[in-house]
Amino acid sequence: MTTEILTRPVSGPSAWTAADLQSGEPYVRHLTAAELDAADAAADKAADDAADEASDSGLEGVVEDLVERLENGVGYAVLRGLPLGTRHTPERAARVHQAIARRLGEIVPQNRDGDLVSVLEDAHHPAQPGGTYASKAGAPFHTDPTDIVSYLCLATPTSGGARVLVSAATVYNALVREHPEWLDLVYREYATDWDGQEPTGEPGWSPRPIFSYVDDALTCSLSPKRIMSAMRFEDVPRLGAEEMTCLMYLESLLRRPGTAVHVEPRPGDMEFVNNHAVIHSRTGFVDDADHRRRLHRLWISRGAAGRPLVPALRRWRAGVS
């Protein structure tokens, strides 16, 4: 494993701006009738049937395309065309979502309770335990600790709830151009708050570098709010003035006009985000009696098939346990 500080801008599809993705929704892949049939067949197989999943399933093209988009493209993809409400019930759609996710990697636990699926909806719903993701307010920009986070949209709110996405490479390129003197700061490890979901026996925070560069792959792990909130722990080193200034600068880049793209999920959409290449958030939303936002979230580990990571990040790609 070769690690270094990358001092030049990143080029290629991963370095995009809002203008690159706002015309024609290039991140969307529409499922064909044959692929829907194959997805249904895959959903009917047992979740732990590894032999069947490794065999021809009719989903090879979908999976190969997803991997290409996530690993070598913009880092974000939407599978569209799941006929929710007609051919597919929410339960069947969830099985299809999980069948496709298992072909990308391993579905891993998202919290200390070992949950493999999180239901994202208003915290006032009796089944929702709470947390930032359960609030109607907008979510802060962040990356999750595993390789891919995926969402199945089961219902949309009355308004709002857009996915907000920023290219980590674009943020990095701005840093290289405007403040190269801070490059060494972003390669340091910063305490990141687990927000109460730390693995059993672990402290309430874990050290993670904001950027790392291993074997020609730039990886981002940026959650500004959680870096700041980690300082509530007595054993976390205080951030210095220069580190605070750098962190606020990175936060400003995420909100710089023309940087982020907003995506309005549709019922039946399956979203896939490469956590190492894309920083994401969500706008606030409004529900009413007839329109109540509801999503399923999966964390997916690519394991040995994923990009090389520094040890501080590699240990969390298998999720929380």
mmCIF file of C-alpha atoms in Angstrom:
data_model
loop_
_atom_site.group_PDB
_atom_site.id
_atom_site.type_symbol
_atom_site.label_atom_id
_atom_site.label_comp_id
_atom_site.label_asym_id
_atom_site.label_seq_id
_atom_site.Cartn_x
_atom_site.Cartn_y
_atom_site.Cartn_z
ATOM 1 C CA MET A 1 0.000 0.000 0.000
ATOM 2 C CA THR A 2 1.425 3.360 -1.073
ATOM 3 C CA THR A 3 0.176 6.465 0.740
ATOM 4 C CA GLU A 4 1.115 10.061 0.030
ATOM 5 C CA ILE A 5 -0.261 13.600 0.001
ATOM 6 C CA LEU A 6 -1.704 14.398 -3.406
ATOM 7 C CA THR A 7 -0.589 17.917 -4.380
ATOM 8 C CA ARG A 8 -2.225 18.152 -7.808
ATOM 9 C CA PRO A 9 -5.896 18.449 -8.779
ATOM 10 C CA VAL A 10 -7.936 15.330 -9.486
ATOM 11 C CA SER A 11 -9.151 14.877 -13.060
ATOM 12 C CA GLY A 12 -11.786 12.617 -14.558
ATOM 13 C CA PRO A 13 -15.490 11.903 -14.024
ATOM 14 C CA SER A 14 -15.274 11.993 -10.209
ATOM 15 C CA ALA A 15 -14.509 15.739 -10.283
ATOM 16 C CA TRP A 16 -17.882 17.215 -11.234
ATOM 17 C CA THR A 17 -19.991 20.265 -10.464
ATOM 18 C CA ALA A 18 -23.750 20.746 -10.368
ATOM 19 C CA ALA A 19 -23.799 21.845 -14.002
ATOM 20 C CA ASP A 20 -22.362 18.493 -15.067
ATOM 21 C CA LEU A 21 -25.228 16.514 -13.514
ATOM 22 C CA GLN A 22 -28.237 18.813 -13.754
ATOM 23 C CA SER A 23 -28.899 18.318 -17.471
ATOM 24 C CA GLY A 24 -30.617 15.065 -18.426
ATOM 25 C CA GLU A 25 -30.023 13.254 -15.113
ATOM 26 C CA PRO A 26 -26.934 11.337 -16.346
ATOM 27 C CA TYR A 27 -26.766 9.457 -13.031
ATOM 28 C CA VAL A 28 -30.088 7.647 -13.747
ATOM 29 C CA ARG A 29 -30.191 4.126 -15.192
ATOM 30 C CA HIS A 30 -33.642 2.939 -16.239
ATOM 31 C CA LEU A 31 -34.335 -0.729 -15.603
ATOM 32 C CA THR A 32 -35.480 -2.706 -18.638
ATOM 33 C CA ALA A 33 -38.383 -5.173 -18.569
ATOM 34 C CA ALA A 34 -35.916 -8.077 -18.655
ATOM 35 C CA GLU A 35 -33.929 -6.590 -15.783
ATOM 36 C CA LEU A 36 -37.123 -6.142 -13.745
ATOM 37 C CA ASP A 37 -37.949 -9.811 -14.318
ATOM 38 C CA ALA A 38 -34.421 -10.765 -13.256
ATOM 39 C CA ALA A 39 -34.647 -8.532 -10.174
ATOM 40 C CA ASP A 40 -37.914 -10.180 -9.172
ATOM 41 C CA ALA A 41 -36.377 -13.626 -9.615
ATOM 42 C CA ALA A 42 -33.379 -12.598 -7.514
ATOM 43 C CA ALA A 43 -35.660 -11.235 -4.797
ATOM 44 C CA ASP A 44 -37.391 -14.602 -4.562
ATOM 45 C CA LYS A 45 -34.129 -16.369 -3.693
ATOM 46 C CA ALA A 46 -32.975 -16.742 -0.128
ATOM 47 C CA ALA A 47 -30.860 -13.819 1.076
ATOM 48 C CA ASP A 48 -28.070 -16.175 2.165
ATOM 49 C CA ASP A 49 -28.025 -18.272 -1.007
ATOM 50 C CA ALA A 50 -24.504 -17.341 -2.125
ATOM 51 C CA ALA A 51 -24.391 -19.968 -4.859
ATOM 52 C CA ASP A 52 -27.458 -18.575 -6.593
ATOM 53 C CA GLU A 53 -26.218 -15.026 -6.256
ATOM 54 C CA ALA A 54 -22.912 -15.956 -7.884
ATOM 55 C CA SER A 55 -24.627 -17.603 -10.837
ATOM 56 C CA ASP A 56 -26.127 -15.942 -13.900
ATOM 57 C CA SER A 57 -29.098 -13.916 -12.757
ATOM 58 C CA GLY A 58 -29.819 -11.467 -15.569
ATOM 59 C CA LEU A 59 -28.593 -8.638 -13.360
ATOM 60 C CA GLU A 60 -24.939 -8.785 -14.417
ATOM 61 C CA GLY A 61 -25.296 -5.749 -16.666
ATOM 62 C CA VAL A 62 -27.000 -3.735 -13.942
ATOM 63 C CA VAL A 63 -24.356 -4.611 -11.365
ATOM 64 C CA GLU A 64 -21.425 -3.978 -13.724
ATOM 65 C CA ASP A 65 -22.882 -0.613 -14.680
ATOM 66 C CA LEU A 66 -23.444 0.351 -11.045
ATOM 67 C CA VAL A 67 -19.883 -0.586 -10.114
ATOM 68 C CA GLU A 68 -18.509 1.446 -13.028
ATOM 69 C CA ARG A 69 -20.589 4.503 -12.118
ATOM 70 C CA LEU A 70 -19.731 4.281 -8.431
ATOM 71 C CA GLU A 71 -16.041 3.396 -8.642
ATOM 72 C CA ASN A 72 -14.928 5.060 -11.883
ATOM 73 C CA GLY A 73 -17.704 7.540 -12.640
ATOM 74 C CA VAL A 74 -19.366 10.321 -10.658
ATOM 75 C CA GLY A 75 -19.819 8.128 -7.563
ATOM 76 C CA TYR A 76 -23.627 8.299 -7.589
ATOM 77 C CA ALA A 77 -26.283 6.309 -9.421
ATOM 78 C CA VAL A 78 -30.055 5.898 -9.439
ATOM 79 C CA LEU A 79 -31.834 2.765 -10.611
ATOM 80 C CA ARG A 80 -35.280 3.832 -11.793
ATOM 81 C CA GLY A 81 -38.275 1.918 -13.045
ATOM 82 C CA LEU A 82 -39.369 -0.249 -10.104
ATOM 83 C CA PRO A 83 -43.184 -0.247 -10.471
ATOM 84 C CA LEU A 84 -44.004 0.500 -6.850
ATOM 85 C CA GLY A 85 -47.703 0.359 -6.056
ATOM 86 C CA THR A 86 -48.629 -1.831 -9.017
ATOM 87 C CA ARG A 87 -46.363 -4.797 -9.601
ATOM 88 C CA HIS A 88 -44.365 -4.238 -6.413
ATOM 89 C CA THR A 89 -45.521 -3.810 -2.851
ATOM 90 C CA PRO A 90 -43.135 -1.962 -0.503
ATOM 91 C CA GLU A 91 -42.092 -5.334 0.925
ATOM 92 C CA ARG A 92 -41.297 -6.802 -2.493
ATOM 93 C CA ALA A 93 -39.478 -3.612 -3.542
ATOM 94 C CA ALA A 94 -37.350 -3.912 -0.400
ATOM 95 C CA ARG A 95 -36.417 -7.502 -1.344
ATOM 96 C CA VAL A 96 -35.421 -6.363 -4.840
ATOM 97 C CA HIS A 97 -33.328 -3.553 -3.347
ATOM 98 C CA GLN A 98 -31.523 -5.955 -1.042
ATOM 99 C CA ALA A 99 -30.966 -8.511 -3.822
ATOM 100 C CA ILE A 100 -29.222 -5.896 -5.967
ATOM 101 C CA ALA A 101 -27.260 -4.560 -2.985
ATOM 102 C CA ARG A 102 -25.950 -8.051 -2.174
ATOM 103 C CA ARG A 103 -24.538 -8.300 -5.675
ATOM 104 C CA LEU A 104 -22.513 -5.133 -5.059
ATOM 105 C CA GLY A 105 -21.089 -6.375 -1.767
ATOM 106 C CA GLU A 106 -22.090 -7.297 1.762
ATOM 107 C CA ILE A 107 -24.954 -5.518 3.529
ATOM 108 C CA VAL A 108 -23.429 -4.507 6.877
ATOM 109 C CA PRO A 109 -24.761 -3.229 10.238
ATOM 110 C CA GLN A 110 -25.520 0.477 10.531
ATOM 111 C CA ASN A 111 -25.680 0.797 14.307
ATOM 112 C CA ARG A 112 -24.731 -0.854 17.570
ATOM 113 C CA ASP A 113 -27.968 -2.888 17.485
ATOM 114 C CA GLY A 114 -26.784 -4.598 14.303
ATOM 115 C CA ASP A 115 -29.615 -3.310 12.086
ATOM 116 C CA LEU A 116 -29.025 -4.073 8.407
ATOM 117 C CA VAL A 117 -31.937 -1.885 7.252
ATOM 118 C CA SER A 118 -32.807 1.565 8.579
ATOM 119 C CA VAL A 119 -36.249 3.032 7.966
ATOM 120 C CA LEU A 120 -35.957 6.758 7.347
ATOM 121 C CA GLU A 121 -39.087 8.717 8.131
ATOM 122 C CA ASP A 122 -40.345 11.428 10.450
ATOM 123 C CA ALA A 123 -39.266 10.879 14.050
ATOM 124 C CA HIS A 124 -42.866 11.299 15.203
ATOM 125 C CA HIS A 125 -43.691 7.976 13.565
ATOM 126 C CA PRO A 126 -43.943 5.394 16.400
ATOM 127 C CA ALA A 127 -41.508 2.990 14.678
ATOM 128 C CA GLN A 128 -38.780 5.596 14.333
ATOM 129 C CA PRO A 129 -36.193 5.686 17.156
ATOM 130 C CA GLY A 130 -34.990 9.204 16.440
ATOM 131 C CA GLY A 131 -31.661 10.690 15.374
ATOM 132 C CA THR A 132 -30.622 13.294 12.812
ATOM 133 C CA TYR A 133 -31.785 11.197 9.894
ATOM 134 C CA ALA A 134 -35.250 10.967 11.501
ATOM 135 C CA SER A 135 -35.779 14.711 11.627
ATOM 136 C CA LYS A 136 -37.761 16.783 9.150
ATOM 137 C CA ALA A 137 -34.947 19.319 9.316
ATOM 138 C CA GLY A 138 -32.185 19.144 6.731
ATOM 139 C CA ALA A 139 -29.373 16.709 7.393
ATOM 140 C CA PRO A 140 -25.783 18.005 7.596
ATOM 141 C CA PHE A 141 -23.200 17.105 4.963
ATOM 142 C CA HIS A 142 -21.447 13.857 5.796
ATOM 143 C CA THR A 143 -20.014 10.590 4.562
ATOM 144 C CA ASP A 144 -20.924 7.231 6.083
ATOM 145 C CA PRO A 145 -18.109 4.933 7.216
ATOM 146 C CA THR A 146 -18.734 2.045 4.812
ATOM 147 C CA ASP A 147 -18.176 1.916 1.042
ATOM 148 C CA ILE A 148 -21.682 2.508 -0.321
ATOM 149 C CA VAL A 149 -24.899 3.852 1.166
ATOM 150 C CA SER A 150 -28.069 2.966 -0.732
ATOM 151 C CA TYR A 151 -31.632 4.223 -0.400
ATOM 152 C CA LEU A 152 -34.933 2.802 -1.608
ATOM 153 C CA CYS A 153 -37.597 5.503 -1.900
ATOM 154 C CA LEU A 154 -40.962 4.067 -0.832
ATOM 155 C CA ALA A 155 -42.854 7.349 -0.457
ATOM 156 C CA THR A 156 -42.082 11.031 -0.948
ATOM 157 C CA PRO A 157 -43.071 13.949 1.307
ATOM 158 C CA THR A 158 -45.362 16.798 0.360
ATOM 159 C CA SER A 159 -42.284 18.883 -0.369
ATOM 160 C CA GLY A 160 -38.538 18.833 0.193
ATOM 161 C CA GLY A 161 -36.392 15.847 1.089
ATOM 162 C CA ALA A 162 -33.981 16.252 -1.834
ATOM 163 C CA ARG A 163 -30.686 14.380 -1.826
ATOM 164 C CA VAL A 164 -27.812 16.901 -1.947
ATOM 165 C CA LEU A 165 -24.536 15.633 -3.395
ATOM 166 C CA VAL A 166 -21.059 17.123 -3.696
ATOM 167 C CA SER A 167 -18.021 15.672 -5.446
ATOM 168 C CA ALA A 168 -15.222 15.106 -2.938
ATOM 169 C CA ALA A 169 -12.710 15.523 -5.786
ATOM 170 C CA THR A 170 -14.139 18.950 -6.634
ATOM 171 C CA VAL A 171 -13.791 20.017 -2.992
ATOM 172 C CA TYR A 172 -10.231 18.708 -2.972
ATOM 173 C CA ASN A 173 -9.357 20.509 -6.184
ATOM 174 C CA ALA A 174 -10.554 23.818 -4.708
ATOM 175 C CA LEU A 175 -8.360 23.186 -1.675
ATOM 176 C CA VAL A 176 -5.330 22.465 -3.886
ATOM 177 C CA ARG A 177 -5.881 25.672 -5.867
ATOM 178 C CA GLU A 178 -6.859 28.031 -3.064
ATOM 179 C CA HIS A 179 -5.174 26.751 0.109
ATOM 180 C CA PRO A 180 -2.415 24.231 -0.633
ATOM 181 C CA GLU A 181 -0.852 25.161 2.709
ATOM 182 C CA TRP A 182 -3.680 23.228 4.396
ATOM 183 C CA LEU A 183 -3.126 19.942 2.571
ATOM 184 C CA ASP A 184 -1.199 18.450 5.478
ATOM 185 C CA LEU A 185 -4.102 19.356 7.799
ATOM 186 C CA VAL A 186 -6.720 17.350 5.894
ATOM 187 C CA TYR A 187 -4.551 14.215 5.915
ATOM 188 C CA ARG A 188 -4.454 14.204 9.707
ATOM 189 C CA GLU A 189 -6.880 12.056 11.688
ATOM 190 C CA TYR A 190 -9.748 13.900 13.381
ATOM 191 C CA ALA A 191 -12.047 12.555 16.067
ATOM 192 C CA THR A 192 -15.475 11.962 14.513
ATOM 193 C CA ASP A 193 -18.542 11.607 16.744
ATOM 194 C CA TRP A 194 -20.448 8.317 16.474
ATOM 195 C CA ASP A 195 -23.578 10.189 17.640
ATOM 196 C CA GLY A 196 -24.413 7.423 20.087
ATOM 197 C CA GLN A 197 -23.968 4.562 17.586
ATOM 198 C CA GLU A 198 -20.417 3.551 18.458
ATOM 199 C CA PRO A 199 -19.620 -0.167 18.446
ATOM 200 C CA THR A 200 -19.793 -1.915 21.802
ATOM 201 C CA GLY A 201 -16.636 -1.295 23.802
ATOM 202 C CA GLU A 202 -15.482 1.589 21.591
ATOM 203 C CA PRO A 203 -15.307 5.260 22.618
ATOM 204 C CA GLY A 204 -17.998 7.618 21.352
ATOM 205 C CA TRP A 205 -15.724 8.784 18.551
ATOM 206 C CA SER A 206 -13.267 7.344 16.049
ATOM 207 C CA PRO A 207 -10.222 8.962 14.408
ATOM 208 C CA ARG A 208 -10.541 9.429 10.641
ATOM 209 C CA PRO A 209 -8.573 11.467 8.096
ATOM 210 C CA ILE A 210 -10.622 13.917 6.033
ATOM 211 C CA PHE A 211 -8.697 12.985 2.885
ATOM 212 C CA SER A 212 -6.335 10.119 2.156
ATOM 213 C CA TYR A 213 -4.569 9.032 -1.026
ATOM 214 C CA VAL A 214 -3.712 5.343 -1.391
ATOM 215 C CA ASP A 215 -2.543 3.574 -4.537
ATOM 216 C CA ASP A 216 -3.697 6.432 -6.791
ATOM 217 C CA ALA A 217 -7.154 6.626 -5.196
ATOM 218 C CA LEU A 218 -8.318 9.757 -3.353
ATOM 219 C CA THR A 219 -10.728 8.985 -0.506
ATOM 220 C CA CYS A 220 -12.800 11.427 1.521
ATOM 221 C CA SER A 221 -14.287 11.001 4.998
ATOM 222 C CA LEU A 222 -15.818 14.351 5.877
ATOM 223 C CA SER A 223 -18.542 15.058 8.429
ATOM 224 C CA PRO A 224 -17.901 18.617 9.700
ATOM 225 C CA LYS A 225 -20.688 18.597 12.271
ATOM 226 C CA ARG A 226 -19.496 15.331 13.797
ATOM 227 C CA ILE A 227 -15.886 16.490 13.935
ATOM 228 C CA MET A 228 -17.041 19.542 15.866
ATOM 229 C CA SER A 229 -19.375 17.608 18.175
ATOM 230 C CA ALA A 230 -16.644 15.080 18.999
ATOM 231 C CA MET A 231 -14.987 17.758 21.109
ATOM 232 C CA ARG A 232 -17.686 17.119 23.732
ATOM 233 C CA PHE A 233 -15.571 14.147 24.826
ATOM 234 C CA GLU A 234 -12.863 14.981 27.352
ATOM 235 C CA ASP A 235 -10.287 12.701 25.733
ATOM 236 C CA VAL A 236 -10.594 14.304 22.275
ATOM 237 C CA PRO A 237 -7.850 16.841 21.466
ATOM 238 C CA ARG A 238 -9.120 20.393 20.986
ATOM 239 C CA LEU A 239 -9.027 21.718 17.442
ATOM 240 C CA GLY A 240 -6.487 24.489 16.900
ATOM 241 C CA ALA A 241 -7.302 27.806 15.241
ATOM 242 C CA GLU A 242 -5.859 26.745 11.888
ATOM 243 C CA GLU A 243 -7.706 23.420 11.972
ATOM 244 C CA MET A 244 -10.975 25.200 12.781
ATOM 245 C CA THR A 245 -10.424 27.666 9.938
ATOM 246 C CA CYS A 246 -9.671 24.841 7.507
ATOM 247 C CA LEU A 247 -12.772 22.924 8.604
ATOM 248 C CA MET A 248 -14.987 25.982 8.151
ATOM 249 C CA TYR A 249 -13.454 26.531 4.718
ATOM 250 C CA LEU A 250 -14.295 22.952 3.685
ATOM 251 C CA GLU A 251 -17.842 23.446 4.949
ATOM 252 C CA SER A 252 -18.117 26.607 2.853
ATOM 253 C CA LEU A 253 -16.972 24.709 -0.242
ATOM 254 C CA LEU A 254 -19.833 22.246 0.211
ATOM 255 C CA ARG A 255 -22.265 25.159 0.065
ATOM 256 C CA ARG A 256 -20.505 27.161 -2.629
ATOM 257 C CA PRO A 257 -22.976 28.006 -5.438
ATOM 258 C CA GLY A 258 -22.727 25.616 -8.367
ATOM 259 C CA THR A 259 -21.042 22.842 -6.379
ATOM 260 C CA ALA A 260 -23.894 20.659 -5.089
ATOM 261 C CA VAL A 261 -26.523 18.885 -7.162
ATOM 262 C CA HIS A 262 -30.026 18.335 -5.763
ATOM 263 C CA VAL A 263 -31.889 15.131 -6.653
ATOM 264 C CA GLU A 264 -35.596 14.590 -5.928
ATOM 265 C CA PRO A 265 -36.081 10.827 -5.406
ATOM 266 C CA ARG A 266 -39.182 9.219 -6.890
ATOM 267 C CA PRO A 267 -41.104 6.288 -5.401
ATOM 268 C CA GLY A 268 -39.323 3.120 -6.488
ATOM 269 C CA ASP A 269 -35.960 4.830 -7.020
ATOM 270 C CA MET A 270 -32.901 2.997 -5.684
ATOM 271 C CA GLU A 271 -30.026 5.404 -4.993
ATOM 272 C CA PHE A 272 -26.391 4.374 -4.555
ATOM 273 C CA VAL A 273 -23.712 6.728 -3.167
ATOM 274 C CA ASN A 274 -19.980 6.006 -3.014
ATOM 275 C CA ASN A 275 -19.108 7.358 0.442
ATOM 276 C CA HIS A 276 -15.435 7.727 -0.458
ATOM 277 C CA ALA A 277 -16.110 9.930 -3.489
ATOM 278 C CA VAL A 278 -19.315 11.849 -2.713
ATOM 279 C CA ILE A 279 -20.324 13.929 0.315
ATOM 280 C CA HIS A 280 -24.082 14.008 0.812
ATOM 281 C CA SER A 281 -26.852 15.635 2.805
ATOM 282 C CA ARG A 282 -30.618 16.135 2.568
ATOM 283 C CA THR A 283 -32.914 19.140 2.523
ATOM 284 C CA GLY A 284 -35.698 19.504 5.068
ATOM 285 C CA PHE A 285 -39.094 18.132 4.195
ATOM 286 C CA VAL A 286 -42.809 18.521 4.958
ATOM 287 C CA ASP A 287 -45.212 15.610 5.388
ATOM 288 C CA ASP A 288 -48.989 15.584 5.400
ATOM 289 C CA ALA A 289 -51.645 12.912 5.902
ATOM 290 C CA ASP A 290 -51.404 11.723 2.292
ATOM 291 C CA HIS A 291 -47.683 12.153 1.652
ATOM 292 C CA ARG A 292 -45.317 10.797 4.302
ATOM 293 C CA ARG A 293 -41.666 10.391 3.380
ATOM 294 C CA ARG A 294 -40.340 6.858 3.842
ATOM 295 C CA LEU A 295 -37.029 5.385 2.694
ATOM 296 C CA HIS A 296 -35.049 2.238 3.430
ATOM 297 C CA ARG A 297 -31.296 2.652 3.871
ATOM 298 C CA LEU A 298 -28.610 0.010 3.413
ATOM 299 C CA TRP A 299 -24.875 0.143 4.063
ATOM 300 C CA ILE A 300 -22.849 -1.943 1.597
ATOM 301 C CA SER A 301 -19.244 -3.049 2.024
ATOM 302 C CA ARG A 302 -17.298 -3.876 -1.125
ATOM 303 C CA GLY A 303 -14.613 -5.567 0.970
ATOM 304 C CA ALA A 304 -11.558 -6.668 -0.995
ATOM 305 C CA ALA A 305 -13.255 -5.545 -4.216
ATOM 306 C CA GLY A 306 -13.411 -1.974 -2.961
ATOM 307 C CA ARG A 307 -10.788 0.712 -3.182
ATOM 308 C CA PRO A 308 -7.696 0.563 -0.958
ATOM 309 C CA LEU A 309 -8.168 2.461 2.296
ATOM 310 C CA VAL A 310 -5.935 3.610 5.126
ATOM 311 C CA PRO A 311 -6.329 1.482 8.295
ATOM 312 C CA ALA A 312 -8.373 4.153 10.123
ATOM 313 C CA LEU A 313 -11.067 3.873 7.430
ATOM 314 C CA ARG A 314 -10.662 0.240 6.420
ATOM 315 C CA ARG A 315 -11.731 -1.053 9.841
ATOM 316 C CA TRP A 316 -15.187 0.548 9.467
ATOM 317 C CA ARG A 317 -16.065 -0.596 5.939
ATOM 318 C CA ALA A 318 -17.652 -3.710 7.511
ATOM 319 C CA GLY A 319 -20.103 -1.485 9.376
ATOM 320 C CA VAL A 320 -20.772 -1.187 13.102
ATOM 321 C CA SER A 321 -20.526 -4.267 15.272
#
